[in-house]
Amino acid sequence: MPENTSPHPALSRRSLLGATALGAVALAATGQTRAAAATRAAVTELRERAVVVGTGFGGGVTALRLAQAGVSTLVLERGRRWPTGPDATTFCRFANMDNRSAWLTDHAVVGGGTQTWTPYTGVLEAVVGNGMTAMCGAAVGGGSIMYHGMTLQPTKADFATSIPQAAGLYDDLNLWAYPTVSRMLGISTIPYDVLASDPYKSSRLFQDIAPKVGLTPFKVPLPIDWAYVRGELTGQYDPTYTTSDIAFGVNNGGKHSIDVTYLAQAESTGLVQVAPLHIVRDLAMDANKKWVLSVDRIDTAGTVQEQIRITADAVFLNAGSPGTTRLLVKSRAKGLIPDLPDAIGTGWGNNGDRIWAWINPTGDAGTQQGGPACVGCRDPSSAIPLTVVHAGSPIQQAGVTALTVVGFGIVDGAGTWAYDATADDAVLTWPTDTDAELQTLIAGKMQDIATAGGGLMIDTNAQAPSTWHSLGGVPFGDAVDLTGRVLGHQGLYVLDGARIPGSTGACNPSMTIAALAEHSMRTIVRQDLGRVF
């Protein structure tokens, strides 16, 4: 087992701060292709004990627990850091989106805007598949940067229905792993005084209507420092929470995202180095059965600055369901890792996501809609467990009141990923009838809400299904064991949402992904540390 007494000297020499500078020159505009730039880039060889790929809920947990176990760890993240603070202008606003909103594309990936721009390493990637588009975060902190913050724990029964392979873990998760995540993220519900304020009229309206249609309301646990919201209410800070203008991140700060919680603690140990703007292109096994990562260090225009080859004893894949799955599907198809499980590329699901617009309800929804998504409801009598949540809309048009209402529930992981040699990538196929029964139930509840509260409900995903909650692709049981070890491949782990087959018990996935990562890392540190790596 190698001993790293001076973590990551090669990375330090290359000055990662330069790689993340906001003013990086857009060399792509000169007509250089990525391949052409890469051929002229230097090649760096690194040797690491442990490498974590991705900085979201799985990656943040993994990095911190490795550091606390004394393991020198390199964390690779394709996105950049997005530091925030009161009245910061870190993230673009929904009304005037720019290239900070989208990952290396020249157009908006949300909102239907027609504006174009110079590609940039923005916060959101739309991974377009057959029958489904997966929205993915690209930032230090992963999806925690731009998610609303809904931190929901499924019931034991719903967890078992969604993830039957891991049903036996629930008691442990409930005893200590879920509470650990809650503590680390500073979870709380919206205070009474905030909910009673004018910007939250739409939330109160939703709360009032839900019981009339058989739904049970609840306050959504959120990783928010409500002092910042109160500061907006008093005029101390520019509105961002109180207008729900948080689709790309929260400019005022106060959101306990992974970068300022788990990752910050991991980095403070001195054993963890986070390397932004590092894209893992391929993962292979060498003749010594060590793991080899082919990595491009890019600038904020996406131009390759350096090619890096990293050899590691252990690799922890936490690039999110699409990122982790695509990487392993490529490795299998290209013969880079022998004997990968056949189940890789299967078990993918959309968590039952559906986004609706409630147009012109009868009640008073106010002139602006506060966020994050702080109120929700459940249907205790539904044949399929489902949850409905109101998320404030950042855009209000004169004469039109539009509330965003989101539904999700339990679905099968019927989606698959297949290698496309032309693109050197994996492509998702989602059978569109997989969640038809659930969507019928959600649609019925949405129409009930409109009938009771007035107005019209519009299914915004009817023509273009999408999800913000990708799950599966490297499923429990058939591809990884209950600790996230890839079957038959010592030192290779999957600890993100890719191992969860399709849904997380009628809850958004973040808390379950993090809790499972906590559970797995406790076992890995106890059983594999010093033996595998």
Short mmCIF file of C-alpha atoms in Angstrom, two decimals:
data_model
loop_
_atom_site.label_atom_id
_atom_site.label_comp_id
_atom_site.label_asym_id
_atom_site.label_seq_id
_atom_site.Cartn_x
_atom_site.Cartn_y
_atom_site.Cartn_z
CA MET A 1 0.00 0.00 0.00
CA PRO A 2 1.60 3.30 -1.12
CA GLU A 3 2.23 5.97 1.46
CA ASN A 4 1.54 9.57 0.36
CA THR A 5 3.29 11.87 2.82
CA SER A 6 2.98 14.93 0.58
CA PRO A 7 -0.44 14.91 -1.10
CA HIS A 8 -0.63 15.74 -4.81
CA PRO A 9 2.67 17.54 -5.47
CA ALA A 10 2.21 17.32 -9.23
CA LEU A 11 -1.15 19.04 -9.06
CA SER A 12 0.28 21.78 -6.87
CA ARG A 13 3.05 22.44 -9.42
CA ARG A 14 0.45 22.82 -12.14
CA SER A 15 -1.31 25.57 -10.18
CA LEU A 16 -4.95 24.62 -10.15
CA LEU A 17 -5.87 28.19 -9.34
CA GLY A 18 -4.88 29.16 -12.84
CA ALA A 19 -7.13 26.50 -14.28
CA THR A 20 -10.16 27.87 -12.49
CA ALA A 21 -9.67 31.56 -13.22
CA LEU A 22 -12.89 33.20 -14.40
CA GLY A 23 -11.08 35.13 -17.07
CA ALA A 24 -9.72 32.10 -18.91
CA VAL A 25 -9.12 32.80 -22.60
CA ALA A 26 -11.71 31.23 -24.91
CA LEU A 27 -9.27 29.44 -27.20
CA ALA A 28 -12.13 27.53 -28.77
CA ALA A 29 -13.05 30.71 -30.60
CA THR A 30 -9.86 30.44 -32.64
CA GLY A 31 -11.18 27.32 -34.33
CA GLN A 32 -9.03 24.83 -32.46
CA THR A 33 -10.76 21.52 -31.95
CA ARG A 34 -10.51 19.70 -28.66
CA ALA A 35 -8.49 16.93 -30.28
CA ALA A 36 -6.10 19.35 -31.92
CA ALA A 37 -5.54 21.22 -28.69
CA ALA A 38 -5.05 17.99 -26.83
CA THR A 39 -2.26 16.82 -29.13
CA ARG A 40 -0.27 19.91 -28.17
CA ALA A 41 -1.02 19.69 -24.46
CA ALA A 42 1.50 18.36 -21.99
CA VAL A 43 0.95 14.88 -20.57
CA THR A 44 1.28 14.49 -16.81
CA GLU A 45 1.61 11.20 -14.93
CA LEU A 46 0.22 11.08 -11.40
CA ARG A 47 0.12 8.32 -8.81
CA GLU A 48 -2.65 8.45 -6.21
CA ARG A 49 -3.85 6.25 -3.41
CA ALA A 50 -7.52 7.21 -3.82
CA VAL A 51 -9.36 9.19 -6.48
CA VAL A 52 -12.93 10.43 -6.16
CA VAL A 53 -14.70 11.39 -9.40
CA GLY A 54 -17.43 13.94 -8.77
CA THR A 55 -18.28 16.34 -5.92
CA GLY A 56 -22.01 15.91 -5.38
CA PHE A 57 -23.77 14.14 -2.53
CA GLY A 58 -21.88 10.87 -2.97
CA GLY A 59 -18.53 12.49 -3.73
CA GLY A 60 -18.64 14.94 -0.84
CA VAL A 61 -19.40 12.22 1.69
CA THR A 62 -16.71 9.95 0.21
CA ALA A 63 -14.01 12.62 0.28
CA LEU A 64 -14.67 13.60 3.89
CA ARG A 65 -14.76 10.07 5.25
CA LEU A 66 -11.57 9.11 3.38
CA ALA A 67 -9.83 12.16 4.80
CA GLN A 68 -10.98 11.39 8.33
CA ALA A 69 -9.55 7.89 7.87
CA GLY A 70 -6.18 9.42 6.99
CA VAL A 71 -6.31 8.72 3.25
CA SER A 72 -4.68 11.19 0.86
CA THR A 73 -7.36 11.75 -1.76
CA LEU A 74 -7.61 13.53 -5.10
CA VAL A 75 -11.12 14.67 -6.05
CA LEU A 76 -11.79 15.34 -9.73
CA GLU A 77 -14.62 17.66 -10.78
CA ARG A 78 -15.41 18.70 -14.35
CA GLY A 79 -17.10 21.95 -13.27
CA ARG A 80 -15.71 25.06 -11.65
CA ARG A 81 -16.10 26.53 -8.18
CA TRP A 82 -18.90 29.05 -7.65
CA PRO A 83 -18.20 31.07 -4.47
CA THR A 84 -21.21 33.01 -3.19
CA GLY A 85 -22.02 35.59 -0.57
CA PRO A 86 -24.57 38.27 0.21
CA ASP A 87 -25.49 40.23 -2.92
CA ALA A 88 -23.02 38.26 -5.04
CA THR A 89 -23.46 38.05 -8.80
CA THR A 90 -22.00 34.56 -9.04
CA PHE A 91 -24.95 32.97 -10.87
CA CYS A 92 -26.99 34.38 -13.70
CA ARG A 93 -30.64 35.25 -13.18
CA PHE A 94 -33.47 33.40 -14.88
CA ALA A 95 -34.73 36.53 -16.63
CA ASN A 96 -31.34 37.22 -18.22
CA MET A 97 -29.66 33.85 -18.64
CA ASP A 98 -26.14 33.75 -19.99
CA ASN A 99 -23.45 31.14 -20.56
CA ARG A 100 -23.02 30.54 -16.82
CA SER A 101 -26.31 28.61 -16.95
CA ALA A 102 -25.19 25.86 -19.35
CA TRP A 103 -22.36 23.37 -19.64
CA LEU A 104 -20.27 24.03 -22.78
CA THR A 105 -23.15 24.76 -25.11
CA ASP A 106 -24.07 27.91 -27.01
CA HIS A 107 -27.71 28.05 -25.91
CA ALA A 108 -30.00 27.77 -22.91
CA VAL A 109 -30.83 24.26 -21.68
CA VAL A 110 -33.81 25.35 -19.54
CA GLY A 111 -36.55 27.92 -19.93
CA GLY A 112 -37.01 27.77 -23.69
CA GLY A 113 -35.00 30.92 -24.39
CA THR A 114 -33.60 31.62 -27.84
CA GLN A 115 -30.48 33.54 -26.84
CA THR A 116 -27.06 32.19 -27.78
CA TRP A 117 -23.59 32.78 -26.35
CA THR A 118 -19.99 31.64 -26.27
CA PRO A 119 -19.84 28.18 -24.65
CA TYR A 120 -18.72 28.17 -21.03
CA THR A 121 -18.42 25.67 -18.17
CA GLY A 122 -21.81 26.61 -16.79
CA VAL A 123 -23.74 24.77 -14.10
CA LEU A 124 -26.21 22.62 -16.04
CA GLU A 125 -25.83 19.94 -18.71
CA ALA A 126 -28.82 18.53 -20.57
CA VAL A 127 -28.01 14.93 -21.51
CA VAL A 128 -30.45 14.20 -24.32
CA GLY A 129 -31.50 10.57 -24.67
CA ASN A 130 -34.17 8.62 -26.48
CA GLY A 131 -37.41 9.40 -24.69
CA MET A 132 -35.85 11.37 -21.82
CA THR A 133 -33.49 14.26 -21.14
CA ALA A 134 -31.44 14.10 -17.93
CA MET A 135 -30.51 17.43 -16.33
CA CYS A 136 -27.11 17.19 -14.63
CA GLY A 137 -25.13 19.53 -12.43
CA ALA A 138 -21.59 20.54 -13.36
CA ALA A 139 -19.90 22.36 -10.50
CA VAL A 140 -17.87 21.86 -7.36
CA GLY A 141 -20.71 20.66 -5.16
CA GLY A 142 -22.46 18.83 -7.99
CA GLY A 143 -26.23 19.02 -8.11
CA SER A 144 -26.37 20.56 -4.64
CA ILE A 145 -25.47 23.92 -6.19
CA MET A 146 -28.64 24.33 -8.26
CA TYR A 147 -31.17 22.02 -6.56
CA HIS A 148 -33.97 23.55 -4.49
CA GLY A 149 -32.70 21.70 -1.44
CA MET A 150 -35.56 19.28 -0.78
CA THR A 151 -34.02 16.87 1.74
CA LEU A 152 -36.61 14.13 2.14
CA GLN A 153 -36.24 10.76 3.81
CA PRO A 154 -38.47 7.97 2.47
CA THR A 155 -40.43 5.72 4.76
CA LYS A 156 -39.13 2.23 5.37
CA ALA A 157 -41.86 0.71 3.19
CA ASP A 158 -41.33 3.11 0.29
CA PHE A 159 -37.56 2.67 0.47
CA ALA A 160 -38.01 -1.10 0.24
CA THR A 161 -40.36 -0.75 -2.73
CA SER A 162 -37.90 1.47 -4.60
CA ILE A 163 -34.67 -0.29 -3.61
CA PRO A 164 -35.61 -3.84 -2.58
CA GLN A 165 -32.00 -5.03 -2.88
CA ALA A 166 -30.99 -2.64 -0.09
CA ALA A 167 -34.12 -2.90 2.06
CA GLY A 168 -32.11 -4.52 4.86
CA LEU A 169 -30.00 -1.38 5.23
CA TYR A 170 -32.89 0.90 6.14
CA ASP A 171 -32.81 0.46 9.92
CA ASP A 172 -29.13 1.46 10.02
CA LEU A 173 -29.76 4.35 7.66
CA ASN A 174 -32.62 5.56 9.82
CA LEU A 175 -30.65 5.13 13.05
CA TRP A 176 -27.55 7.12 12.12
CA ALA A 177 -26.91 7.73 8.40
CA TYR A 178 -29.94 9.90 7.60
CA PRO A 179 -29.48 11.88 10.86
CA THR A 180 -25.80 12.40 10.00
CA VAL A 181 -26.70 13.89 6.62
CA SER A 182 -29.35 16.08 8.23
CA ARG A 183 -26.82 17.39 10.73
CA MET A 184 -24.08 17.95 8.15
CA LEU A 185 -26.43 19.92 5.88
CA GLY A 186 -28.12 21.90 8.66
CA ILE A 187 -31.62 20.82 7.70
CA SER A 188 -34.67 22.81 8.87
CA THR A 189 -38.14 23.71 7.63
CA ILE A 190 -39.37 27.17 6.72
CA PRO A 191 -39.96 29.26 9.87
CA TYR A 192 -43.47 30.50 10.56
CA ASP A 193 -42.61 34.19 10.11
CA VAL A 194 -41.03 33.57 6.70
CA LEU A 195 -43.94 31.44 5.49
CA ALA A 196 -46.34 34.15 6.70
CA SER A 197 -44.61 36.87 4.64
CA ASP A 198 -45.94 38.26 1.36
CA PRO A 199 -43.51 36.46 -0.99
CA TYR A 200 -44.77 33.10 0.31
CA LYS A 201 -48.46 33.63 -0.49
CA SER A 202 -48.24 31.03 -3.24
CA SER A 203 -46.86 28.48 -0.77
CA ARG A 204 -49.72 29.18 1.64
CA LEU A 205 -52.24 28.90 -1.20
CA PHE A 206 -50.86 25.50 -2.17
CA GLN A 207 -50.95 24.39 1.48
CA ASP A 208 -54.58 25.46 1.78
CA ILE A 209 -55.77 23.65 -1.36
CA ALA A 210 -53.95 20.34 -0.85
CA PRO A 211 -56.17 18.94 1.95
CA LYS A 212 -59.29 19.69 -0.10
CA VAL A 213 -58.19 17.03 -2.62
CA GLY A 214 -57.10 14.38 -0.14
CA LEU A 215 -53.43 15.39 0.05
CA THR A 216 -51.55 15.68 3.34
CA PRO A 217 -49.41 18.86 3.48
CA PHE A 218 -45.96 19.04 5.04
CA LYS A 219 -43.09 21.50 5.27
CA VAL A 220 -40.08 20.41 3.20
CA PRO A 221 -36.78 20.06 5.12
CA LEU A 222 -34.20 22.33 3.50
CA PRO A 223 -30.45 23.08 3.97
CA ILE A 224 -31.03 26.81 4.37
CA ASP A 225 -29.84 29.48 6.79
CA TRP A 226 -33.10 31.39 7.04
CA ALA A 227 -31.29 34.52 8.26
CA TYR A 228 -30.46 35.19 4.62
CA VAL A 229 -34.12 34.92 3.63
CA ARG A 230 -35.08 37.26 6.44
CA GLY A 231 -32.36 39.63 5.22
CA GLU A 232 -34.06 39.72 1.84
CA LEU A 233 -37.45 40.37 3.45
CA THR A 234 -36.04 43.40 5.31
CA GLY A 235 -34.25 44.76 2.24
CA GLN A 236 -30.76 43.99 3.54
CA TYR A 237 -30.01 41.74 0.54
CA ASP A 238 -31.17 41.71 -3.05
CA PRO A 239 -33.98 39.18 -3.60
CA THR A 240 -32.99 35.70 -4.70
CA TYR A 241 -34.62 33.27 -2.24
CA THR A 242 -37.76 35.39 -2.02
CA THR A 243 -38.17 35.42 -5.79
CA SER A 244 -37.18 31.75 -6.26
CA ASP A 245 -34.40 32.90 -8.58
CA ILE A 246 -32.26 29.93 -7.58
CA ALA A 247 -32.37 27.65 -10.62
CA PHE A 248 -28.62 28.12 -11.21
CA GLY A 249 -27.51 28.66 -7.62
CA VAL A 250 -28.16 31.03 -4.71
CA ASN A 251 -26.27 34.30 -5.03
CA ASN A 252 -26.84 35.41 -1.45
CA GLY A 253 -25.28 32.32 0.08
CA GLY A 254 -26.77 30.66 3.13
CA LYS A 255 -27.39 27.41 1.29
CA HIS A 256 -25.60 24.47 2.88
CA SER A 257 -24.54 22.86 -0.37
CA ILE A 258 -21.93 20.12 -0.54
CA ASP A 259 -19.07 22.49 -1.42
CA VAL A 260 -19.43 24.45 1.83
CA THR A 261 -20.22 21.47 4.08
CA TYR A 262 -18.77 18.03 3.33
CA LEU A 263 -16.12 19.20 0.85
CA ALA A 264 -15.02 22.17 2.94
CA GLN A 265 -14.48 19.88 5.92
CA ALA A 266 -12.62 17.38 3.75
CA GLU A 267 -10.28 20.04 2.36
CA SER A 268 -9.63 21.45 5.83
CA THR A 269 -7.90 18.18 6.78
CA GLY A 270 -5.09 18.88 4.32
CA LEU A 271 -5.46 15.39 2.89
CA VAL A 272 -8.00 16.18 0.17
CA GLN A 273 -7.37 18.23 -2.94
CA VAL A 274 -10.30 19.15 -5.15
CA ALA A 275 -9.32 19.65 -8.80
CA PRO A 276 -12.00 21.62 -10.72
CA LEU A 277 -12.20 21.64 -14.52
CA HIS A 278 -10.87 18.07 -14.76
CA ILE A 279 -12.90 15.77 -17.03
CA VAL A 280 -12.41 12.01 -16.79
CA ARG A 281 -12.54 10.72 -20.34
CA ASP A 282 -11.77 7.03 -19.75
CA LEU A 283 -11.25 4.57 -16.92
CA ALA A 284 -9.09 1.46 -17.45
CA MET A 285 -7.38 -1.34 -15.55
CA ASP A 286 -3.66 -1.81 -16.13
CA ALA A 287 -1.59 -4.99 -16.11
CA ASN A 288 -1.02 -4.63 -12.37
CA LYS A 289 -4.77 -4.35 -11.75
CA LYS A 290 -4.45 -0.72 -10.80
CA TRP A 291 -6.96 1.87 -11.98
CA VAL A 292 -5.92 4.32 -14.71
CA LEU A 293 -7.90 7.48 -15.37
CA SER A 294 -7.44 9.48 -18.56
CA VAL A 295 -8.22 13.06 -17.65
CA ASP A 296 -8.42 16.36 -19.52
CA ARG A 297 -7.76 19.55 -17.63
CA ILE A 298 -9.75 22.24 -19.43
CA ASP A 299 -10.25 25.98 -19.23
CA THR A 300 -13.68 27.57 -18.86
CA ALA A 301 -14.14 27.52 -22.65
CA GLY A 302 -13.72 23.75 -22.66
CA THR A 303 -10.33 23.81 -24.36
CA VAL A 304 -7.90 21.14 -23.19
CA GLN A 305 -4.92 22.59 -21.34
CA GLU A 306 -3.32 19.34 -20.27
CA GLN A 307 -3.80 15.61 -20.54
CA ILE A 308 -3.26 13.66 -17.34
CA ARG A 309 -2.88 9.96 -16.68
CA ILE A 310 -3.63 9.03 -13.07
CA THR A 311 -2.88 5.60 -11.66
CA ALA A 312 -4.76 4.84 -8.44
CA ASP A 313 -5.26 2.03 -5.96
CA ALA A 314 -8.91 2.91 -5.47
CA VAL A 315 -11.41 4.86 -7.55
CA PHE A 316 -14.75 6.10 -6.17
CA LEU A 317 -17.19 7.01 -8.94
CA ASN A 318 -19.55 9.80 -7.88
CA ALA A 319 -20.11 11.62 -11.18
CA GLY A 320 -23.88 11.32 -10.89
CA SER A 321 -26.01 8.62 -12.47
CA PRO A 322 -25.42 9.71 -16.11
CA GLY A 323 -21.73 10.54 -15.58
CA THR A 324 -20.80 7.35 -13.74
CA THR A 325 -22.87 5.14 -16.04
CA ARG A 326 -21.50 6.67 -19.23
CA LEU A 327 -17.94 6.19 -18.01
CA LEU A 328 -18.41 2.50 -17.14
CA VAL A 329 -20.41 1.71 -20.29
CA LYS A 330 -17.53 3.17 -22.30
CA SER A 331 -14.97 1.16 -20.33
CA ARG A 332 -16.80 -2.09 -21.01
CA ALA A 333 -17.48 -1.42 -24.68
CA LYS A 334 -13.88 -0.38 -25.38
CA GLY A 335 -12.39 -3.28 -23.44
CA LEU A 336 -10.63 -0.99 -20.99
CA ILE A 337 -11.81 -2.98 -17.98
CA PRO A 338 -12.27 -6.73 -18.43
CA ASP A 339 -15.33 -8.58 -17.18
CA LEU A 340 -17.43 -5.66 -16.06
CA PRO A 341 -20.92 -6.81 -15.02
CA ASP A 342 -23.49 -7.09 -17.78
CA ALA A 343 -25.89 -5.03 -15.66
CA ILE A 344 -23.86 -1.86 -16.18
CA GLY A 345 -26.01 0.44 -18.27
CA THR A 346 -29.29 -0.92 -16.85
CA GLY A 347 -31.71 -0.05 -14.08
CA TRP A 348 -31.94 3.65 -14.92
CA GLY A 349 -34.99 5.69 -13.94
CA ASN A 350 -36.29 9.25 -13.75
CA ASN A 351 -37.66 9.14 -10.16
CA GLY A 352 -41.07 9.71 -11.72
CA ASP A 353 -40.38 13.41 -12.24
CA ARG A 354 -43.04 15.63 -13.81
CA ILE A 355 -43.23 19.43 -13.80
CA TRP A 356 -46.62 21.15 -14.08
CA ALA A 357 -47.65 24.80 -14.37
CA TRP A 358 -50.71 25.89 -12.38
CA ILE A 359 -52.07 28.87 -14.31
CA ASN A 360 -54.30 31.54 -12.74
CA PRO A 361 -55.57 29.91 -9.56
CA THR A 362 -58.49 31.68 -7.94
CA GLY A 363 -56.72 32.45 -4.67
CA ASP A 364 -54.11 35.13 -4.06
CA ALA A 365 -50.67 33.82 -5.05
CA GLY A 366 -48.98 37.20 -4.67
CA THR A 367 -46.82 39.10 -7.12
CA GLN A 368 -43.68 37.06 -6.45
CA GLN A 369 -43.14 33.51 -5.27
CA GLY A 370 -40.63 32.73 -2.55
CA GLY A 371 -38.44 29.68 -2.45
CA PRO A 372 -36.89 27.19 -2.20
CA ALA A 373 -39.62 24.56 -2.63
CA CYS A 374 -40.72 24.72 1.01
CA VAL A 375 -44.16 23.06 1.05
CA GLY A 376 -45.30 19.73 -0.31
CA CYS A 377 -47.97 17.10 0.15
CA ARG A 378 -48.43 13.35 -0.04
CA ASP A 379 -51.34 11.15 -1.08
CA PRO A 380 -51.79 8.52 1.63
CA SER A 381 -54.27 6.56 -0.50
CA SER A 382 -52.33 6.48 -3.77
CA ALA A 383 -51.85 3.08 -5.39
CA ILE A 384 -48.27 4.16 -6.17
CA PRO A 385 -46.49 6.32 -3.59
CA LEU A 386 -46.12 9.88 -4.86
CA THR A 387 -45.24 13.35 -3.63
CA VAL A 388 -46.33 16.75 -4.94
CA VAL A 389 -44.35 19.92 -4.16
CA HIS A 390 -44.82 23.58 -4.96
CA ALA A 391 -41.68 25.32 -6.23
CA GLY A 392 -41.89 29.07 -6.73
CA SER A 393 -41.54 30.45 -10.23
CA PRO A 394 -38.82 33.11 -10.75
CA ILE A 395 -40.64 34.66 -13.73
CA GLN A 396 -44.00 36.44 -13.43
CA GLN A 397 -45.83 37.84 -16.44
CA ALA A 398 -48.34 40.67 -16.28
CA GLY A 399 -51.88 39.35 -16.18
CA VAL A 400 -50.80 35.73 -15.66
CA THR A 401 -50.19 33.89 -12.42
CA ALA A 402 -48.15 30.73 -12.88
CA LEU A 403 -47.15 28.38 -10.06
CA THR A 404 -44.73 25.49 -10.56
CA VAL A 405 -45.96 22.20 -9.11
CA VAL A 406 -43.70 19.15 -9.25
CA GLY A 407 -44.71 15.51 -8.87
CA PHE A 408 -42.54 12.43 -8.44
CA GLY A 409 -42.94 8.89 -7.20
CA ILE A 410 -41.82 5.28 -7.40
CA VAL A 411 -40.97 3.88 -10.84
CA ASP A 412 -39.12 0.90 -12.23
CA GLY A 413 -35.56 1.35 -13.47
CA ALA A 414 -36.31 0.36 -17.05
CA GLY A 415 -33.91 2.75 -18.79
CA THR A 416 -30.74 1.52 -20.49
CA TRP A 417 -27.50 3.05 -21.76
CA ALA A 418 -25.73 1.80 -24.89
CA TYR A 419 -22.33 2.72 -26.27
CA ASP A 420 -22.18 4.95 -29.37
CA ALA A 421 -18.77 4.48 -30.96
CA THR A 422 -19.17 7.53 -33.22
CA ALA A 423 -19.62 9.84 -30.25
CA ASP A 424 -17.45 7.73 -27.90
CA ASP A 425 -20.24 8.04 -25.38
CA ALA A 426 -23.19 6.16 -23.97
CA VAL A 427 -26.76 7.07 -24.94
CA LEU A 428 -29.86 6.69 -22.77
CA THR A 429 -33.05 5.00 -23.90
CA TRP A 430 -36.13 5.39 -21.71
CA PRO A 431 -39.26 3.37 -22.56
CA THR A 432 -41.88 6.10 -22.37
CA ASP A 433 -44.61 3.85 -21.04
CA THR A 434 -42.56 2.81 -17.99
CA ASP A 435 -43.96 5.48 -15.71
CA ALA A 436 -47.35 5.83 -17.44
CA GLU A 437 -49.35 4.52 -14.47
CA LEU A 438 -47.60 6.85 -12.04
CA GLN A 439 -47.99 9.82 -14.37
CA THR A 440 -51.70 9.13 -14.68
CA LEU A 441 -52.00 9.30 -10.90
CA ILE A 442 -49.93 12.50 -10.71
CA ALA A 443 -51.98 14.08 -13.50
CA GLY A 444 -55.17 13.22 -11.65
CA LYS A 445 -53.95 14.96 -8.52
CA MET A 446 -52.85 18.00 -10.49
CA GLN A 447 -56.28 18.28 -12.08
CA ASP A 448 -57.90 17.88 -8.65
CA ILE A 449 -55.80 20.79 -7.38
CA ALA A 450 -56.90 22.97 -10.29
CA THR A 451 -60.54 21.99 -9.80
CA ALA A 452 -60.43 22.86 -6.10
CA GLY A 453 -58.25 25.96 -6.45
CA GLY A 454 -59.34 27.27 -9.83
CA GLY A 455 -57.30 27.83 -12.95
CA LEU A 456 -55.64 25.40 -15.32
CA MET A 457 -52.91 22.75 -14.94
CA ILE A 458 -50.45 22.28 -17.82
CA ASP A 459 -48.03 19.35 -18.07
CA THR A 460 -44.83 21.08 -19.16
CA ASN A 461 -43.12 17.72 -19.78
CA ALA A 462 -45.82 16.26 -22.02
CA GLN A 463 -43.88 16.80 -25.24
CA ALA A 464 -40.34 16.75 -23.88
CA PRO A 465 -39.94 14.52 -20.79
CA SER A 466 -37.02 15.42 -18.58
CA THR A 467 -35.74 14.69 -15.10
CA TRP A 468 -33.56 16.40 -12.53
CA HIS A 469 -33.37 13.16 -10.53
CA SER A 470 -31.44 10.62 -12.58
CA LEU A 471 -30.99 7.30 -10.81
CA GLY A 472 -29.53 3.94 -11.75
CA GLY A 473 -27.30 2.66 -14.52
CA VAL A 474 -25.01 0.65 -12.21
CA PRO A 475 -27.63 -1.00 -9.99
CA PHE A 476 -27.37 -2.66 -6.62
CA GLY A 477 -27.16 -6.44 -6.71
CA ASP A 478 -26.37 -7.00 -10.37
CA ALA A 479 -23.55 -4.45 -10.81
CA VAL A 480 -22.42 -3.45 -7.32
CA ASP A 481 -22.76 -4.97 -3.88
CA LEU A 482 -24.50 -3.23 -0.99
CA THR A 483 -21.30 -1.33 -0.18
CA GLY A 484 -20.94 -0.01 -3.73
CA ARG A 485 -18.08 -2.30 -4.76
CA VAL A 486 -18.25 -3.07 -8.48
CA LEU A 487 -18.66 -6.83 -8.64
CA GLY A 488 -15.41 -8.65 -9.37
CA HIS A 489 -13.31 -5.48 -9.39
CA GLN A 490 -11.39 -4.74 -6.22
CA GLY A 491 -10.84 -1.06 -5.51
CA LEU A 492 -13.57 0.23 -7.83
CA TYR A 493 -16.61 1.72 -6.11
CA VAL A 494 -19.87 3.42 -7.13
CA LEU A 495 -21.33 5.51 -4.30
CA ASP A 496 -23.67 7.92 -6.11
CA GLY A 497 -27.19 7.68 -7.51
CA ALA A 498 -26.08 5.33 -10.28
CA ARG A 499 -26.47 2.37 -7.93
CA ILE A 500 -30.11 3.19 -7.03
CA PRO A 501 -32.45 1.53 -9.57
CA GLY A 502 -34.87 4.17 -10.75
CA SER A 503 -36.39 5.99 -7.76
CA THR A 504 -35.96 6.81 -4.08
CA GLY A 505 -39.26 6.10 -2.37
CA ALA A 506 -41.32 9.06 -3.62
CA CYS A 507 -38.66 11.49 -2.42
CA ASN A 508 -36.08 13.50 -4.27
CA PRO A 509 -32.81 11.52 -4.16
CA SER A 510 -30.22 13.74 -2.48
CA MET A 511 -30.66 12.62 1.13
CA THR A 512 -30.80 8.92 0.27
CA ILE A 513 -27.72 9.15 -1.98
CA ALA A 514 -25.77 10.85 0.82
CA ALA A 515 -27.04 8.49 3.53
CA LEU A 516 -26.13 5.41 1.49
CA ALA A 517 -22.69 6.90 0.86
CA GLU A 518 -22.26 7.44 4.61
CA HIS A 519 -23.26 3.83 5.25
CA SER A 520 -20.95 2.46 2.57
CA MET A 521 -17.95 4.53 3.63
CA ARG A 522 -18.23 3.29 7.21
CA THR A 523 -17.94 -0.28 5.88
CA ILE A 524 -15.21 0.52 3.35
CA VAL A 525 -13.03 2.24 5.94
CA ARG A 526 -13.45 -0.69 8.29
CA GLN A 527 -13.03 -3.54 5.78
CA ASP A 528 -11.06 -2.26 2.77
CA LEU A 529 -8.68 0.35 4.13
CA GLY A 530 -5.17 -1.12 4.34
CA ARG A 531 -6.25 -4.24 2.49
CA VAL A 532 -7.54 -2.98 -0.86
CA PHE A 533 -5.96 0.48 -0.81
#
